[in-house]
Coordinates of C-alpha atoms and ligand atoms in Angstrom, one line a residue:
M1 CA 27.5 17.2 6.1
K2 CA 27.6 18.5 2.5
I3 CA 25.1 17.0 0.4
A4 CA 23.7 17.3 -3.1
I5 CA 20.2 16.7 -4.6
L6 CA 19.4 14.8 -7.9
G7 CA 15.9 16.2 -8.9
Y8 CA 13.8 19.0 -8.0
G9 CA 10.2 17.8 -8.4
T10 CA 7.7 17.4 -5.5
I11 CA 10.2 15.2 -3.3
G12 CA 13.3 17.2 -4.1
K13 CA 11.8 20.6 -2.9
G14 CA 10.5 18.7 0.2
V15 CA 14.1 17.3 1.0
F16 CA 15.5 20.7 0.0
Q17 CA 13.2 22.4 2.7
I18 CA 13.8 19.9 5.4
A19 CA 17.6 19.9 4.8
C20 CA 17.6 23.6 4.9
E21 CA 16.0 23.3 8.5
N22 CA 18.7 20.9 9.7
P23 CA 21.8 22.7 11.0
H24 CA 24.0 19.8 10.2
L25 CA 23.2 19.5 6.7
Q26 CA 24.1 21.8 3.8
V27 CA 22.9 21.5 0.4
V28 CA 25.8 22.5 -1.9
K29 CA 24.3 21.4 -5.3
I30 CA 21.0 20.5 -6.9
L31 CA 20.7 18.7 -10.3
E32 CA 17.6 19.8 -12.4
R33 CA 17.9 18.5 -15.8
E34 CA 15.3 20.5 -17.5
E35 CA 17.0 23.6 -16.0
R36 CA 13.8 24.8 -14.0
F37 CA 16.2 26.6 -11.8
D38 CA 14.9 28.2 -8.5
Q39 CA 15.8 31.8 -8.9
N40 CA 16.3 32.3 -5.4
Y41 CA 19.1 29.6 -5.0
L42 CA 20.7 29.6 -8.7
D43 CA 24.1 29.3 -7.5
L44 CA 23.0 25.9 -6.2
F45 CA 21.6 24.6 -9.4
T46 CA 23.3 22.6 -12.2
S47 CA 21.8 20.5 -15.1
N48 CA 25.2 18.6 -15.4
V49 CA 25.3 15.3 -13.1
D50 CA 29.1 15.2 -13.5
E51 CA 29.4 18.5 -11.5
I52 CA 27.9 16.6 -8.7
V53 CA 29.9 13.4 -9.1
N54 CA 33.2 15.1 -9.6
N55 CA 32.6 17.5 -6.7
Q56 CA 34.9 16.3 -3.9
E57 CA 33.3 18.1 -1.0
I58 CA 30.1 16.4 -1.5
E59 CA 29.8 13.3 0.7
L60 CA 26.1 12.1 0.3
V61 CA 23.7 12.4 -2.7
V62 CA 20.0 12.2 -2.5
E63 CA 18.4 10.6 -5.7
V64 CA 14.9 11.7 -6.2
L65 CA 14.7 11.9 -9.9
G66 CA 12.4 9.1 -10.5
G67 CA 12.5 7.0 -13.7
Y68 CA 15.1 4.1 -14.3
T69 CA 18.1 4.4 -16.7
F70 CA 19.4 8.0 -15.9
A71 CA 18.7 7.5 -12.2
E72 CA 20.3 4.3 -12.1
D73 CA 23.4 5.4 -14.0
A74 CA 23.7 8.6 -11.7
I75 CA 23.4 6.2 -8.5
E76 CA 26.2 4.1 -9.8
K77 CA 28.4 7.1 -10.7
C78 CA 27.9 8.5 -7.1
L79 CA 28.7 5.2 -5.5
K80 CA 31.8 4.6 -7.7
A81 CA 33.0 8.3 -6.7
G82 CA 32.7 7.4 -3.0
K83 CA 29.6 9.2 -2.1
H84 CA 26.8 7.7 -0.1
V85 CA 23.3 7.5 -1.7
V86 CA 20.0 8.0 -0.4
T87 CA 17.3 7.3 -2.8
A88 CA 13.4 7.0 -3.2
N89 CA 13.5 5.3 -6.5
K90 CA 11.4 2.1 -6.2
E91 CA 12.0 1.1 -9.9
V92 CA 15.8 1.2 -9.3
I93 CA 16.0 -0.4 -5.9
A94 CA 13.3 -3.4 -6.9
I95 CA 15.4 -4.2 -10.0
D96 CA 19.0 -3.5 -9.2
I97 CA 19.5 -3.8 -5.4
E98 CA 21.9 -6.6 -5.6
N99 CA 24.3 -4.6 -8.1
L100 CA 23.9 -1.3 -6.0
L101 CA 24.6 -3.0 -2.7
A102 CA 27.7 -4.7 -4.0
L103 CA 28.9 -1.3 -5.6
A104 CA 28.3 0.4 -2.2
K105 CA 30.3 -2.2 -0.4
T106 CA 33.3 -2.0 -2.8
N107 CA 33.3 1.5 -2.4
N108 CA 32.8 1.4 1.3
V109 CA 29.8 3.7 1.3
S110 CA 26.0 3.3 2.1
L111 CA 23.0 3.1 -0.1
A112 CA 19.8 3.7 2.0
Y113 CA 16.3 3.7 0.5
E114 CA 13.9 4.0 3.3
A115 CA 11.8 6.2 1.1
S116 CA 11.2 3.9 -1.6
V117 CA 8.4 2.1 0.3
G118 CA 5.6 3.4 2.5
G119 CA 6.6 7.2 2.3
G120 CA 7.1 8.2 5.9
I121 CA 6.4 5.1 7.4
P122 CA 9.8 3.8 8.5
I123 CA 9.2 0.2 7.4
I124 CA 12.6 -0.7 6.1
K125 CA 14.2 0.2 9.4
N126 CA 11.6 -1.7 11.3
L127 CA 11.9 -4.7 9.3
K128 CA 15.8 -4.8 10.0
E129 CA 14.9 -4.4 13.8
I130 CA 12.1 -7.2 13.6
K131 CA 14.5 -9.6 11.7
K132 CA 17.0 -9.6 14.7
V133 CA 14.6 -11.8 16.5
N134 CA 11.7 -12.8 14.2
K135 CA 11.0 -15.0 11.2
I136 CA 8.6 -13.2 9.0
S137 CA 5.8 -15.3 7.3
K138 CA 3.6 -12.6 5.7
I139 CA 3.5 -9.2 4.6
T140 CA 0.4 -7.4 3.5
G141 CA 0.3 -3.8 2.5
I142 CA -1.6 -0.8 1.2
L143 CA 1.6 0.6 -0.4
N144 CA 0.2 3.2 -3.1
G145 CA -1.0 6.4 -1.8
T146 CA -2.4 7.4 -5.1
T147 CA -4.8 4.5 -5.6
N148 CA -5.8 4.4 -1.8
Y149 CA -6.6 8.0 -2.5
I150 CA -8.8 7.4 -5.4
L151 CA -10.4 4.4 -4.0
T152 CA -11.3 6.3 -0.8
K153 CA -12.7 9.2 -2.8
M154 CA -14.7 6.9 -4.9
F155 CA -16.5 5.5 -1.7
E156 CA -17.0 8.9 -0.7
G157 CA -19.0 9.5 -4.0
N158 CA -16.3 11.1 -6.3
T159 CA -15.6 9.7 -9.9
F160 CA -12.5 8.0 -10.8
E161 CA -11.3 10.7 -13.0
E162 CA -11.8 13.6 -10.3
A163 CA -10.0 11.5 -7.7
L164 CA -7.1 10.9 -9.9
L165 CA -6.8 14.6 -10.9
D166 CA -6.7 15.5 -7.2
A167 CA -4.2 12.8 -6.3
Q168 CA -1.9 14.3 -9.0
K169 CA -2.7 17.8 -7.9
K170 CA -1.4 16.9 -4.2
G171 CA 1.7 15.3 -5.7
F172 CA 1.0 11.7 -4.9
A173 CA 0.9 10.2 -8.2
E174 CA 3.8 9.3 -10.5
S175 CA 4.5 11.2 -13.5
D176 CA 2.8 8.5 -15.4
P177 CA 0.2 7.5 -13.1
T178 CA -0.1 3.8 -15.0
A179 CA 2.4 2.6 -12.8
D180 CA 0.0 3.5 -9.8
L181 CA -3.2 2.3 -11.4
E182 CA -1.9 -1.0 -12.9
G183 CA 0.0 -1.9 -9.7
Y184 CA 3.5 -1.6 -10.9
D185 CA 4.5 0.6 -8.3
M186 CA 3.2 -1.8 -5.6
M187 CA 5.0 -4.6 -7.4
R188 CA 8.2 -2.8 -6.8
K189 CA 7.4 -2.1 -3.3
I190 CA 6.4 -5.4 -2.2
A191 CA 9.6 -6.8 -4.0
I192 CA 11.8 -4.5 -2.0
L193 CA 10.1 -5.4 1.3
S194 CA 10.1 -9.1 0.4
D195 CA 13.8 -9.1 -0.5
L196 CA 14.7 -7.5 2.8
A197 CA 12.1 -9.7 5.0
F198 CA 12.9 -13.0 3.4
D199 CA 16.9 -12.4 2.5
T200 CA 16.2 -13.1 -1.1
Y201 CA 16.0 -11.3 -4.5
I202 CA 12.5 -11.3 -6.4
D203 CA 12.3 -10.8 -10.1
I204 CA 9.5 -8.2 -10.4
N205 CA 8.3 -9.8 -13.6
Q206 CA 7.2 -12.7 -11.7
I207 CA 4.8 -11.0 -9.6
P208 CA 1.2 -11.1 -10.8
Q209 CA -0.8 -8.0 -10.8
K210 CA -4.2 -6.6 -11.4
G211 CA -4.9 -3.0 -11.4
I212 CA -7.8 -0.8 -10.2
K213 CA -9.4 0.4 -13.6
E214 CA -12.2 -2.1 -13.5
I215 CA -13.6 -0.8 -10.1
S216 CA -16.6 1.2 -11.5
K217 CA -19.1 3.2 -9.6
E218 CA -21.5 0.2 -9.7
V219 CA -18.8 -2.1 -8.1
V220 CA -18.3 0.6 -5.1
D221 CA -22.1 0.8 -4.7
E222 CA -22.5 -3.1 -4.4
A223 CA -19.4 -3.2 -2.0
K224 CA -20.9 -0.5 0.2
K225 CA -24.5 -2.2 0.3
N226 CA -22.6 -5.4 1.3
N227 CA -20.6 -3.2 4.2
Q228 CA -17.3 -3.8 2.5
V229 CA -14.6 -1.5 1.1
I230 CA -12.3 -2.3 -1.7
K231 CA -8.6 -1.8 -1.3
F232 CA -5.7 -2.0 -3.5
V233 CA -3.1 -4.4 -1.7
C234 CA 0.0 -6.3 -2.1
S235 CA 1.0 -9.2 -0.3
A236 CA 4.0 -11.8 0.0
K237 CA 3.7 -15.1 1.9
L238 CA 6.4 -17.6 2.6
E239 CA 5.2 -21.0 3.1
E240 CA 7.1 -24.3 2.9
N241 CA 10.0 -22.6 0.9
K242 CA 7.6 -21.1 -1.6
L243 CA 7.0 -17.3 -1.8
S244 CA 3.5 -16.3 -3.1
V245 CA 3.7 -12.6 -4.1
E246 CA 0.7 -10.6 -5.8
V247 CA -0.8 -7.3 -6.1
K248 CA -4.5 -6.9 -6.7
P249 CA -7.7 -4.9 -5.4
E250 CA -9.6 -6.8 -2.6
Y251 CA -12.8 -6.5 -0.7
F252 CA -12.7 -6.1 3.1
P253 CA -15.3 -5.8 5.7
N254 CA -15.9 -2.4 7.2
N255 CA -14.5 -3.5 10.5
H256 CA -11.2 -4.6 9.2
F257 CA -8.3 -2.5 9.9
F258 CA -7.6 -1.9 6.3
A259 CA -11.0 -0.3 5.9
S260 CA -9.8 2.6 8.3
V261 CA -6.5 3.2 6.1
N262 CA -7.8 6.1 3.9
N263 CA -6.6 8.8 1.5
E264 CA -2.8 8.7 1.0
F265 CA -2.2 6.7 4.1
N266 CA -0.2 3.4 3.6
A267 CA -0.3 0.6 6.0
V268 CA 1.6 -2.8 6.5
I269 CA 0.7 -5.9 8.5
L270 CA 3.5 -8.3 9.4
E271 CA 3.0 -11.7 10.4
T272 CA 5.9 -13.0 12.6
Y273 CA 7.1 -15.3 15.0
P274 CA 7.4 -14.9 18.2
N275 CA 6.2 -11.3 17.9
D276 CA 2.9 -12.3 16.2
E277 CA 1.2 -9.6 14.1
L278 CA 2.7 -6.0 13.8
I279 CA 0.9 -3.1 12.2
F280 CA 2.3 0.1 10.7
I281 CA 0.3 3.1 9.2
G282 CA 1.3 6.5 7.9
K283 CA 1.3 8.6 4.9
G284 CA 2.7 6.8 2.0
A285 CA 2.9 9.4 -0.6
G286 CA 3.4 13.3 -0.8
S287 CA 6.5 15.6 -0.4
L288 CA 7.0 16.1 3.4
P289 CA 6.3 12.6 4.7
T290 CA 8.6 11.1 1.7
S291 CA 11.3 13.8 2.6
S292 CA 11.3 12.8 6.5
A293 CA 12.2 9.2 5.3
I294 CA 15.1 10.6 3.2
I295 CA 16.3 12.9 5.9
A296 CA 16.3 10.2 8.4
D297 CA 18.3 8.0 6.2
I298 CA 20.9 10.9 5.7
I299 CA 21.1 11.5 9.4
D300 CA 21.9 7.8 10.0
I301 CA 24.5 7.8 7.6
K302 CA 26.1 11.1 8.9
D303 CA 26.1 9.5 12.4
N304 CA 27.5 6.2 11.2
L305 CA 24.3 4.3 12.3
Y306 CA 23.4 3.0 9.0
L307 CA 23.2 -0.8 8.9
E308 CA 23.0 -2.7 5.9
N309 CA 21.6 -6.2 6.6
Y310 CA 20.0 -7.3 3.3
Q311 CA 21.7 -10.5 1.9
N312 CA 20.5 -12.6 -1.1
I313 CA 21.0 -15.7 0.5
N314 CA 17.6 -17.6 0.0
K315 CA 16.5 -19.0 -3.4
Y316 CA 12.6 -19.5 -3.3
E317 CA 10.1 -20.6 -5.8
I318 CA 7.8 -17.7 -6.5
N319 CA 4.0 -18.1 -7.2
K320 CA 4.4 -21.8 -8.0
Ligands
LIG401 N1 3.0 7.2 -6.7 C1 3.4 6.8 -5.3 C2 2.1 6.7 -4.4 C3 4.4 7.6 -4.6 O1 1.1 7.0 -4.9 O2 2.3 5.7 -3.5 C4 4.9 7.3 -3.2 O3 5.9 5.9 -3.7

């Protein structure tokens, strides 16, 4: 399958590396808007997205640009041009999923977004599988690798600033880490999971959020004294037709499962009926885990295995 990659940052490079290792995939174009072209593969690079949109031999486009406006526009153009799209873009999916899925349907192509939530954890696919039989009543997640890394390191004695710098160097943080630290990134991720789990559409502006900036060394020391950890979590709970969604730092006893989820690892706990509690854990940020989720989506589409089963059929009162 001939594919193109939009974006050549941390994730784009990982996708290119893993795609090159797969004999069934051929990367034929890479968009790098700032022209930071890789000299070893100069013929693959372009700074003009239309060269990809209008290239008839490209069947599938991977969007790993980040940001909203340009990325959303590029995804729309690719879908309209009859190309499948695989994206890791949480912002675009959380805000525009209805429109993009409709566009994909009209143009008879797939839009896949496994990598937008939980990095390498196949949580979207598992949710689809679980939904075949189960009713999901609650999702709780540690879904931001950067802040989980920072909190882990602070509990190990590092300062907030040291830990943030380290997370940025390792390629976990957003280009502007405000989205990680204030919880906007997790608002998008819990909205994406809730949309799918509850067949609804959540307006992310309705999700209350509190960031981690107030967690000082003193707060961490006090928690340690009480045999607790602090984790930055998101949750969505459906009860009597009302959906309560929130993002905030929370205390957990040292023997809680979340206390063992450290560094850039993410975790999701699902409360379901009849399958009861289900737990997922894996690396939630970083080039290769995220690329693994992207390549898996590509292979599903190539093999005609991609099943879209999200429907916006339920209207819930949120946080009322
Ligand atoms: N900045 C995000 C995180 C990247 O740290 O989780 C993965 O979505």
